Tab-separated table of C-alpha atoms in Angstrom:
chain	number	residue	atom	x	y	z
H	1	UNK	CA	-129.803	216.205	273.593
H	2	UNK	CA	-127.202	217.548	271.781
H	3	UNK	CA	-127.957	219.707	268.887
H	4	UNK	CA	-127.108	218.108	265.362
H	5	UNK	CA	-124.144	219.657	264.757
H	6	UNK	CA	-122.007	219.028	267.158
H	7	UNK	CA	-122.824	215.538	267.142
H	8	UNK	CA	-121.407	215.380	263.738
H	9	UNK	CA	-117.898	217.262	265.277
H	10	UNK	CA	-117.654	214.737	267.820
H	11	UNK	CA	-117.800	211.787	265.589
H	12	UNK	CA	-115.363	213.322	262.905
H	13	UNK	CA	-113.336	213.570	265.996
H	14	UNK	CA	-113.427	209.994	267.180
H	15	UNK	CA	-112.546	208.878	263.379
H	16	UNK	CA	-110.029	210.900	263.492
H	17	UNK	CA	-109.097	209.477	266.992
H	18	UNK	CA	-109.109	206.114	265.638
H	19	UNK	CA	-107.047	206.854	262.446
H	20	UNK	CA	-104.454	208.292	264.496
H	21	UNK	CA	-104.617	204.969	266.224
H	22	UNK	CA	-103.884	202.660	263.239
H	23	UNK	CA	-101.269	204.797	262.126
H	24	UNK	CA	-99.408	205.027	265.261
H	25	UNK	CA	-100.079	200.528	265.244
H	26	UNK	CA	-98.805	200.864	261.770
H	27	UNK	CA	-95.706	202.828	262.209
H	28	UNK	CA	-94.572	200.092	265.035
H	29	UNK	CA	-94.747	196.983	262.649
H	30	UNK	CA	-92.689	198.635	260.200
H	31	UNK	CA	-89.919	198.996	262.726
H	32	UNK	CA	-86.115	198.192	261.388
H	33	UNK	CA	-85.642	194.545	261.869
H	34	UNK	CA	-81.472	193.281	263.119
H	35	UNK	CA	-79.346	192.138	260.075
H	36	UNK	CA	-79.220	188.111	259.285
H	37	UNK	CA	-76.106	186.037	260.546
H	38	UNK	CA	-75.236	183.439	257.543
H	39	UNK	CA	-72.159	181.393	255.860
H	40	UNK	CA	-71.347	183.045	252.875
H	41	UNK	CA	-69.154	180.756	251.739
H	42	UNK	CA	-66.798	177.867	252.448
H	43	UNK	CA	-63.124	176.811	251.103
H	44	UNK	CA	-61.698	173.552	251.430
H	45	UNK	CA	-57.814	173.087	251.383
H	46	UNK	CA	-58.421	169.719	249.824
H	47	UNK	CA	-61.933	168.192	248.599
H	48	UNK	CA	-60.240	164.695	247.792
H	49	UNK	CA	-57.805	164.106	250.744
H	50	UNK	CA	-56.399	160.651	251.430
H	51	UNK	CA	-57.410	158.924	254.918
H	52	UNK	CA	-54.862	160.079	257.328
H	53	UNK	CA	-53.977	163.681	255.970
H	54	UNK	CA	-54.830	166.850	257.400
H	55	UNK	CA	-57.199	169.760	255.458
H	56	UNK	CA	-58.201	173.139	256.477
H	57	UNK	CA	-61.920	174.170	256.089
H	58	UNK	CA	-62.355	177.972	256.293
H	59	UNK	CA	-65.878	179.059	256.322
H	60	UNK	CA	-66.947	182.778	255.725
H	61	UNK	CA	-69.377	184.145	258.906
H	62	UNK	CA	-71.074	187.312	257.343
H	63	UNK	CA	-73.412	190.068	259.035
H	64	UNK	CA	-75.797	191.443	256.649
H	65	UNK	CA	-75.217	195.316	255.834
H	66	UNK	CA	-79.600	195.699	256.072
H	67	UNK	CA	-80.900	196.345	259.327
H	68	UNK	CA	-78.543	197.792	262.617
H	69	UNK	CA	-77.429	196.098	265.468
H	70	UNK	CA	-73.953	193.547	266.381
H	71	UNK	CA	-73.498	190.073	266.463
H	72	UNK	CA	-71.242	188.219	268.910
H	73	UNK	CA	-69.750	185.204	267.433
H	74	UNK	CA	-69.284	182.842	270.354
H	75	UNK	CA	-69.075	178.899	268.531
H	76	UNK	CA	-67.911	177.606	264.861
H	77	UNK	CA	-67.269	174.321	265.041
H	78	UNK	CA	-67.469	171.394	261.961
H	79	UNK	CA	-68.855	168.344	262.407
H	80	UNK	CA	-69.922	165.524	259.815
H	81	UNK	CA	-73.466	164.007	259.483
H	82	UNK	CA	-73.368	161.652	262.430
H	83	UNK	CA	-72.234	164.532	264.896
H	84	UNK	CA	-68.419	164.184	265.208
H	85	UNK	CA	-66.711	167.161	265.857
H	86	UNK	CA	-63.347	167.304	264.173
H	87	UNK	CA	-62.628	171.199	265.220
H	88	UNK	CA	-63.782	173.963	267.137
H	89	UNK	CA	-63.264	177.662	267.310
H	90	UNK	CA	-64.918	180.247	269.830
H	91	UNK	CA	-64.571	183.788	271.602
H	92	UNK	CA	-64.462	184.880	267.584
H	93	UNK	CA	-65.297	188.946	268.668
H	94	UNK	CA	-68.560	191.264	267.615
H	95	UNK	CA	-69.590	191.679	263.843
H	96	UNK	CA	-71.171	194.758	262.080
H	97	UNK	CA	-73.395	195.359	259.301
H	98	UNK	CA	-71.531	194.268	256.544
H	99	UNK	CA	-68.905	192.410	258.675
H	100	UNK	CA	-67.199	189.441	257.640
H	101	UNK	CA	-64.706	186.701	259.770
H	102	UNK	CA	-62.917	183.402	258.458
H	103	UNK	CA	-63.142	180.574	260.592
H	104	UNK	CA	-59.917	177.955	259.907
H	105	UNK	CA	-60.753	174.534	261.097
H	106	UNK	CA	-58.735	171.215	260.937
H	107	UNK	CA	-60.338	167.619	260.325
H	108	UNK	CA	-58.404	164.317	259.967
H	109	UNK	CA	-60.392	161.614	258.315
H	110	UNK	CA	-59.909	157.790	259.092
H	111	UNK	CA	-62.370	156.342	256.508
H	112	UNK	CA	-62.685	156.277	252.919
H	113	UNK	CA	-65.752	157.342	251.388
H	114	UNK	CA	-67.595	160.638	250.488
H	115	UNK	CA	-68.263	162.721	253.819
H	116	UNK	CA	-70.711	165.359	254.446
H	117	UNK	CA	-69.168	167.848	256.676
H	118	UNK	CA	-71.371	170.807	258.447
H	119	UNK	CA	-70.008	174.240	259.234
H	120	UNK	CA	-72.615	175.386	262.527
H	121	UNK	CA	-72.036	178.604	263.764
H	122	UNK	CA	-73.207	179.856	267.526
H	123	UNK	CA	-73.731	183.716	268.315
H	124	UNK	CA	-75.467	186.375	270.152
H	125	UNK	CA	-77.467	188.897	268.426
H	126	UNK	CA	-77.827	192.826	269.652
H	127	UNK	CA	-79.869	195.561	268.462
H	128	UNK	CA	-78.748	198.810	267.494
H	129	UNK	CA	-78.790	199.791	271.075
H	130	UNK	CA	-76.834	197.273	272.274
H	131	UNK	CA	-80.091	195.338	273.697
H	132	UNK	CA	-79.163	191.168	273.916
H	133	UNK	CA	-82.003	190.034	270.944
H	134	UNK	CA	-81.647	186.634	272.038
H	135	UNK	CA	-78.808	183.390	270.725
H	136	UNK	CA	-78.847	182.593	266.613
H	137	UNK	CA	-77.482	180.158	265.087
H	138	UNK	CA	-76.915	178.933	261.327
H	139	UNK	CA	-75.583	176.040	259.439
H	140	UNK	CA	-73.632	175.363	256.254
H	141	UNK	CA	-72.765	171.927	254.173
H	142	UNK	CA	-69.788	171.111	252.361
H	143	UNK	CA	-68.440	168.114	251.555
H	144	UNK	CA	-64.541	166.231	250.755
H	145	UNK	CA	-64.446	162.727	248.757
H	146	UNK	CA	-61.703	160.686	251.133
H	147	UNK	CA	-59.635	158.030	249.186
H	148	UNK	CA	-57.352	155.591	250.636
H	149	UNK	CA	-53.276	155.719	249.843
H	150	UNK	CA	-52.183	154.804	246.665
H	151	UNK	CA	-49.289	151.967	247.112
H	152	UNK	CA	-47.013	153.072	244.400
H	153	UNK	CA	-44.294	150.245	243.614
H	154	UNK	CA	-41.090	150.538	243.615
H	155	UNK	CA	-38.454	148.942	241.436
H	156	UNK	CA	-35.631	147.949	243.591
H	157	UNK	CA	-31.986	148.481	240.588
H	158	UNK	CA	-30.855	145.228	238.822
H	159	UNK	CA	-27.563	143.598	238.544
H	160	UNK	CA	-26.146	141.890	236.163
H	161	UNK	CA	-22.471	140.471	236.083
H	162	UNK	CA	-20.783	139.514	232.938
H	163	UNK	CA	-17.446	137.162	232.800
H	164	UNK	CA	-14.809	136.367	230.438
H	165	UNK	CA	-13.600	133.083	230.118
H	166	UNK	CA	-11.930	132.750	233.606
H	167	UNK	CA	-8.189	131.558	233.512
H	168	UNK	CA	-6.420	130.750	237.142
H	169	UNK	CA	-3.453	133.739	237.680
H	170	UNK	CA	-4.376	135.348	234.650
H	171	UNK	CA	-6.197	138.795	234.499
H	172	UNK	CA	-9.577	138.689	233.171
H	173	UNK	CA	-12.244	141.405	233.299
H	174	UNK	CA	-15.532	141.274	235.629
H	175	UNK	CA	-18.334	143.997	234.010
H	176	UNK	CA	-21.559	144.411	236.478
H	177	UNK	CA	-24.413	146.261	234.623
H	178	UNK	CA	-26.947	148.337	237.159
H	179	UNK	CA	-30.693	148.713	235.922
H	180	UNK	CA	-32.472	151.685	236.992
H	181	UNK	CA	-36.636	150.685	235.934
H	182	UNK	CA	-37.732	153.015	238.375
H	183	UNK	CA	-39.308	156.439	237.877
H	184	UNK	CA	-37.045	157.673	239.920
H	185	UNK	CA	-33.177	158.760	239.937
H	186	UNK	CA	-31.227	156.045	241.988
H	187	UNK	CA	-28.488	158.599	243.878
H	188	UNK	CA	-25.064	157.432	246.005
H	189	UNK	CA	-24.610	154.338	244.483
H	190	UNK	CA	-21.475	152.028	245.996
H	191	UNK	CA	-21.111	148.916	244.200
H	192	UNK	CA	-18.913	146.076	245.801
H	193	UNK	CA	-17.644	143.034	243.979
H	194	UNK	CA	-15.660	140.358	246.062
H	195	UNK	CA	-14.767	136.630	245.583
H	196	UNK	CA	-11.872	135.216	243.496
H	197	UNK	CA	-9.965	136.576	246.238
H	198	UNK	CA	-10.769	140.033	244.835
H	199	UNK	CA	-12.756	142.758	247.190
H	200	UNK	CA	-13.251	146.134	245.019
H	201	UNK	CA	-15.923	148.621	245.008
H	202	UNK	CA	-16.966	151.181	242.287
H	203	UNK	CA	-18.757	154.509	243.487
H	204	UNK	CA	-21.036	156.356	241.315
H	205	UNK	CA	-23.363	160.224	242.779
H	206	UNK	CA	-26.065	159.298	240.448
H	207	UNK	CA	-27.990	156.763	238.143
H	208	UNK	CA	-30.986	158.672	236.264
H	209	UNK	CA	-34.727	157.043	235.930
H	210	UNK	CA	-34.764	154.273	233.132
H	211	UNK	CA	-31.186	154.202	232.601
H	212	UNK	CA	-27.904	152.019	233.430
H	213	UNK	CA	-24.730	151.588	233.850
H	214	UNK	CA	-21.839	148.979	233.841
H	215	UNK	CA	-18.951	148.989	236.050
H	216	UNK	CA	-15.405	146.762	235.231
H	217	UNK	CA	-13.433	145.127	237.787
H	218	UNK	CA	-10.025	143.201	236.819
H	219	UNK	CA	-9.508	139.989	238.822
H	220	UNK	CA	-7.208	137.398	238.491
H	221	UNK	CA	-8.603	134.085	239.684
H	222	UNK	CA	-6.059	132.525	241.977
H	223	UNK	CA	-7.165	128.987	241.256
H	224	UNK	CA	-9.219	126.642	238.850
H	225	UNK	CA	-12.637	125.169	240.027
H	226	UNK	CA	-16.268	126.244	240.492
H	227	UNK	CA	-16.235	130.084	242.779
H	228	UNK	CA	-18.672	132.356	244.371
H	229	UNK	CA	-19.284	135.947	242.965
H	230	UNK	CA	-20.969	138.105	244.765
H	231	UNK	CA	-21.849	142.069	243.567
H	232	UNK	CA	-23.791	144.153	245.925
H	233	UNK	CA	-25.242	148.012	245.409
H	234	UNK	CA	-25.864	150.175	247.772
H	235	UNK	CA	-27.756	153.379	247.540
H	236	UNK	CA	-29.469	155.911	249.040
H	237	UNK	CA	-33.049	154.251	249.495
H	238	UNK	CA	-31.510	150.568	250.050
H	239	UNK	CA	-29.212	148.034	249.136
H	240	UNK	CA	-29.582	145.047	246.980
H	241	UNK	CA	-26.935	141.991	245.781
H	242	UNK	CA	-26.626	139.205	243.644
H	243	UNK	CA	-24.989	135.957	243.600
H	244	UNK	CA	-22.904	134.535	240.316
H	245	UNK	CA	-21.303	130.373	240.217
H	246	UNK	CA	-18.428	130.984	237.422
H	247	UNK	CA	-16.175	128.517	236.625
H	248	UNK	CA	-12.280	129.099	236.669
H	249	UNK	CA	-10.166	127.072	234.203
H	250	UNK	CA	-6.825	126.038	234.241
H	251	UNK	CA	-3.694	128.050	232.433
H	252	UNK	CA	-3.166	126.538	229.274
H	253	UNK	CA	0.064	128.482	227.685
H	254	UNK	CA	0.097	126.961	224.531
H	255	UNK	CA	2.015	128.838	222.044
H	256	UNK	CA	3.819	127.944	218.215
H	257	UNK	CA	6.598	130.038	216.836
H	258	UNK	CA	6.821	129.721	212.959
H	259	UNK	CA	9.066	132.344	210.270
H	260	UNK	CA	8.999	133.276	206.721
H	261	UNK	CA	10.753	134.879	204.180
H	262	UNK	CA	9.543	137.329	201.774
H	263	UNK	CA	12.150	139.009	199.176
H	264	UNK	CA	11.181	141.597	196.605
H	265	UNK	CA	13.151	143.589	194.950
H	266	UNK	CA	16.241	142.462	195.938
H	267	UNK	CA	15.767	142.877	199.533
H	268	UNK	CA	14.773	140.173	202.059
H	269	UNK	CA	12.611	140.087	205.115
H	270	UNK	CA	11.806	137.639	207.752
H	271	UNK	CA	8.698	137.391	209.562
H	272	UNK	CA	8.359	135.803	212.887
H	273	UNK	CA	5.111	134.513	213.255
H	274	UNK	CA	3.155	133.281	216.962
H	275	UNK	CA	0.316	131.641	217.699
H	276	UNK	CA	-1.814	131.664	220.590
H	277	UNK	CA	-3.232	127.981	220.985
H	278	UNK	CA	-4.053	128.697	224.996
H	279	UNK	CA	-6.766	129.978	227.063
H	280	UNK	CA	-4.747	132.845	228.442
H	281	UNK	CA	-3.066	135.959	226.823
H	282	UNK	CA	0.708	135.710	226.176
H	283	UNK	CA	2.880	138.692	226.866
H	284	UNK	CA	6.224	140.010	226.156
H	285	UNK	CA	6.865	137.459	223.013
H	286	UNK	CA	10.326	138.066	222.783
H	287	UNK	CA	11.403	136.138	219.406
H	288	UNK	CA	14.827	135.078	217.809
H	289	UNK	CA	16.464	132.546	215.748
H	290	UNK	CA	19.328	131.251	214.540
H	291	UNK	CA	20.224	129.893	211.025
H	292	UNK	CA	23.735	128.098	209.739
H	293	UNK	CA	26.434	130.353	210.518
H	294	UNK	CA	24.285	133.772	211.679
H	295	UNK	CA	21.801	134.575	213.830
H	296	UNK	CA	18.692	136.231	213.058
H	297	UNK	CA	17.606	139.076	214.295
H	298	UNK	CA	15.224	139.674	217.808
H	299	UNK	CA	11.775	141.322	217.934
H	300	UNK	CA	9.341	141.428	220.481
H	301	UNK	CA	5.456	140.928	220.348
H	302	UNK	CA	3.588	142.688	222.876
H	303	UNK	CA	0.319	140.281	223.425
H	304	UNK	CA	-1.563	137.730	221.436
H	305	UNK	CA	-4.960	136.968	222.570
H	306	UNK	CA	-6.248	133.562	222.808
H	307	UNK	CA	-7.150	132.172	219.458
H	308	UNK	CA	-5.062	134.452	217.252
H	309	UNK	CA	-2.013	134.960	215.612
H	310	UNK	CA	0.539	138.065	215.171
H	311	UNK	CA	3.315	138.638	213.026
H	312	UNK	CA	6.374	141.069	213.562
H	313	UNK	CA	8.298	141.763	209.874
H	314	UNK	CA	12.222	142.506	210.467
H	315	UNK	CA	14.744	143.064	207.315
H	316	UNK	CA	17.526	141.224	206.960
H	317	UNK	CA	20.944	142.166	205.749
H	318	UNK	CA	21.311	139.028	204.067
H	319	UNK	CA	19.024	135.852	203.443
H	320	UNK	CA	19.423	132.539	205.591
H	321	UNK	CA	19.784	129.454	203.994
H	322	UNK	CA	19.700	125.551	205.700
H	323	UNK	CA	18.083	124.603	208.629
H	324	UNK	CA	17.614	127.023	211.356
H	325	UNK	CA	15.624	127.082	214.966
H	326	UNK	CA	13.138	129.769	215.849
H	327	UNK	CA	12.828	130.612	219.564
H	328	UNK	CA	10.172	132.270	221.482
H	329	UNK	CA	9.521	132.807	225.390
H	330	UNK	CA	6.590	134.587	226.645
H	331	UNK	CA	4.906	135.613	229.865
H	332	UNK	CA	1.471	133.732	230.766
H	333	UNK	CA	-0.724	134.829	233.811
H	334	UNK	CA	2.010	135.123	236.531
H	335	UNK	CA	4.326	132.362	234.478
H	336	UNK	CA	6.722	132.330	231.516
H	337	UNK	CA	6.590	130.099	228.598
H	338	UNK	CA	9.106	129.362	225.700
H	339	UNK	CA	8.489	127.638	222.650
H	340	UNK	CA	11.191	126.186	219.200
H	341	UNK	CA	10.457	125.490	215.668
H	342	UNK	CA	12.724	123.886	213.531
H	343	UNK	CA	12.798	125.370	209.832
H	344	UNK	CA	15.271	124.611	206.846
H	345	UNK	CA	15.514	127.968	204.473
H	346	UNK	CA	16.131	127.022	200.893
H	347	UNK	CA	18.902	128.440	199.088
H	348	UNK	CA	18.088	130.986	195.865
H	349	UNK	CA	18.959	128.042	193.567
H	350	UNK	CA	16.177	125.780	195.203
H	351	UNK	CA	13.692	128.417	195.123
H	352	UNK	CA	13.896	128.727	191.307
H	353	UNK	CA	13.519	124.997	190.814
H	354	UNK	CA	10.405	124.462	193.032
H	355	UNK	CA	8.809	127.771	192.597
H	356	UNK	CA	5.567	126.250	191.069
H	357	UNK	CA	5.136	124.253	193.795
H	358	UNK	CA	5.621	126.567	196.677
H	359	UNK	CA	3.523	128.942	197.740
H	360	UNK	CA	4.814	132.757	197.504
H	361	UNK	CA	3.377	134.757	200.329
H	362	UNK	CA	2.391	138.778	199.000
H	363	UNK	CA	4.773	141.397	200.673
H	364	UNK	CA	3.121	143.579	203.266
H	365	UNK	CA	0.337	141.171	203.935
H	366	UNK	CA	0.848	140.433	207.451
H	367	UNK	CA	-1.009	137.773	208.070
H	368	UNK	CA	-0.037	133.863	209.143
H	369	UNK	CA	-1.759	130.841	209.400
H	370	UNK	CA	-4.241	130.881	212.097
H	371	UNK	CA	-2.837	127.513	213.404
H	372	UNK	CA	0.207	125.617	212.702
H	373	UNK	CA	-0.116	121.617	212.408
H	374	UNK	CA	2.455	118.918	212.319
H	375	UNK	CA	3.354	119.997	208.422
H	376	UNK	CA	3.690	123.766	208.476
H	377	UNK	CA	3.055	125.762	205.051
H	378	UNK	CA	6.273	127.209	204.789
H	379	UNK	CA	6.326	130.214	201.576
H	380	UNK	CA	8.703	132.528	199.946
H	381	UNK	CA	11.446	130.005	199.612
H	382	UNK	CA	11.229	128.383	202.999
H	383	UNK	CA	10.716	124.458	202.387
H	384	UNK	CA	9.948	121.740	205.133
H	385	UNK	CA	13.350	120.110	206.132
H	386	UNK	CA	12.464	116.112	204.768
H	387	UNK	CA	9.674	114.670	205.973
H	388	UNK	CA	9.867	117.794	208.883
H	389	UNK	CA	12.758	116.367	209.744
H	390	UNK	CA	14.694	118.221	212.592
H	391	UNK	CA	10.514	119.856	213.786
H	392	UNK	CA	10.473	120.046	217.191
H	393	UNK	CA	6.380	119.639	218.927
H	394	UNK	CA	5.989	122.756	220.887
H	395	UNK	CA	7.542	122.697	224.356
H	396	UNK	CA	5.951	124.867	227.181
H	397	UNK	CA	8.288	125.480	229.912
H	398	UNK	CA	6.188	127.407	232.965
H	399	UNK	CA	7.755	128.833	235.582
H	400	UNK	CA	5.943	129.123	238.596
């Protein structure tokens, strides 16, 4: 039996023994453990796409900086909830502590609707001694809102074509107006009018967004009846027309020549005075007439519109007296006309006698009666010849 004292050494040694043990067992559990693998974060190129269009989703594949060892990134690949794979990316090289990689990958959506997309990433993990630690994988959600096209509308230009009253062989003016109610610039506009045996076409570079504009054409209508219009506008996104009835009348070259006299101060001037009773501008009014014994002077009228009367003023070198003729001849659409008006000019002496009853017509006022009936108003000492005795009705004479 062993004495008491070194049975007590031999036990402290065997606690000690056993200490050393658990500290040794300790020291092994405490051992560095390999860094985590995770999706830091993911980017979306667009989170409301439309069905059909293309987005990038980049995720973020980060190695811890705690802890030692690699990790091999082998698989990323995005999928939605049900398990379809819209992209893939692999072979992605070895990531350190700290290490970070972006992953670009493509989806195409066919349906509308909110979709839940998953980022999984595939890899191989190594310790700090290059030892394989086995295959780890992670996962990451994101998700895109998918909306279908929007259908915007467009709104096509609009014509509109404007006449004048339509005379056969004379000139008359055609205006088309193009709308723009777009929101859009309408650009390399042609716009081509034809009918009335007419064919023309108007070119424009631009028409701006809620705006228009109006292009003339001058036709001359070769005949009277019922015709076919037709304006049609090209541009750069399209074309569109429209289709007009208009109604052609026939030339009516109606015209009345009438004169005055005005005197003032002791001098004397005539005025020639025509009137446009037709449907069609008169042109080139040349005027003359001729009195007892002397001829009055000639002036020419450019053009009287349809409806109206002009007066040309000339000064005489002495006043007419008895009956006299007043001549006029005029162009009409591709025709001439001519026209006479029998006058009488009172002499001074008759002037005095009747001046209360006739009417004395203000120097410089330049106006005429609008129209002329059977009984003209004759004023500054021009009288009616009897009963308009020696008035000729107008006469047209058309040459065509």
């Amino acid at each position: 039996m062993l004495p008491d004292k070194l049975h007590r050494n031999r036990t402290v040694l065997t606690v000690l023994f056993a200490c050393a043990l658990v500290v040794g067992g300790g020291m092994s559990v405490v051992e560095a453990s390999p860094p985590a693998v995770t999706v830091s974060s993911v980017s979306v190129s667009d989170d409301e796409p439309e069905t059909g269009d293309s987005i990038t989703v980049t995720p973020t594949v980060r190695l811890s900086g705690e802890g030692s060892g690699t990790f091999e990134v082998t698989e990323v690949t995005l999928e939605d909830a049900s398990g379809t794979q819209y992209s893939e990316a692999d072979s992605l090289g070895t990531l350190g502590a700290g290490d970070t990689i972006d992953v670009p990958l493509s989806a195409t959506f066919d349906t509308a609707g909110r979709t839940k997309l998953l980022v999984h990433v595939r890899g191989m993990q190594y310790d700090a001694d290059g030892n394989r630690l086995g295959v780890v994988t992670t996962m990451h959600p994101t998700y895109v809102t998918v909306s279908e096209p929007s259908t915007e509308t467009e709104t096509p230009p609009q014509l509109n074509v404007d006449t004048e009253d339509l005379v056969a062989g004379s000139e008359s003016t055609v205006t088309v107006t193009v709308s723009n109610g777009d929101d859009e610039q309408v650009t390399d506009l042609s716009l081509r009018l034809s009918g009335l045996g007419e064919n023309q076409t108007r070119i424009q570079p631009e028409l701006g967004a809620h705006n228009s504009t109006t292009f003339t054409f001058d036709v001359t209508p070769p005949e009277a009846g019922t015709h076919s219009l037709d304006a049609t506008l090209t541009h750069a996104d399209g074309s569109v027309s429209t289709n007009e009835s208009v109604t052609v009348q026939s030339l009516n070259g109606e015209a009345v020549v009438h004169a005055t006299t005005v005197t003032e101060n002791g001098s004397t001037d005539l005025r020639y005075h025509v009137a446009n009773h037709g449907n069609a501008p008169i042109e080139n009014v040349v005027v003359s007439g001729a009195a007892v014994g002397t001829a009055l002077p000639t002036t020419v009228i450019q053009s009287v519109e349809p409806g109206t009367t002009e007066t040309a003023t000339v000064e005489l070198n002495e006043r007419p007296t008895g009956p006299a003729t007043i001549s006029a001849t005029y162009d009409v659409g591709s025709t001439t006309g001519s026209t006479d008006q029998s006058v009488r000019f009172a002499n001074e002496t008759a002037d005095a006698e009747s001046a209360s009853q006739a009417t004395t017509e203000t120097p410089g006022s330049g106006t005429a009666p609008a129209t002329f009936g059977a009984v003209p108003l004759l004023t500054g000492g021009v009288v009616a010849a009897g009963s308009i005795i020696g008035y000729r009705s107008w006469r047209g004479r058309f040459d065509r």
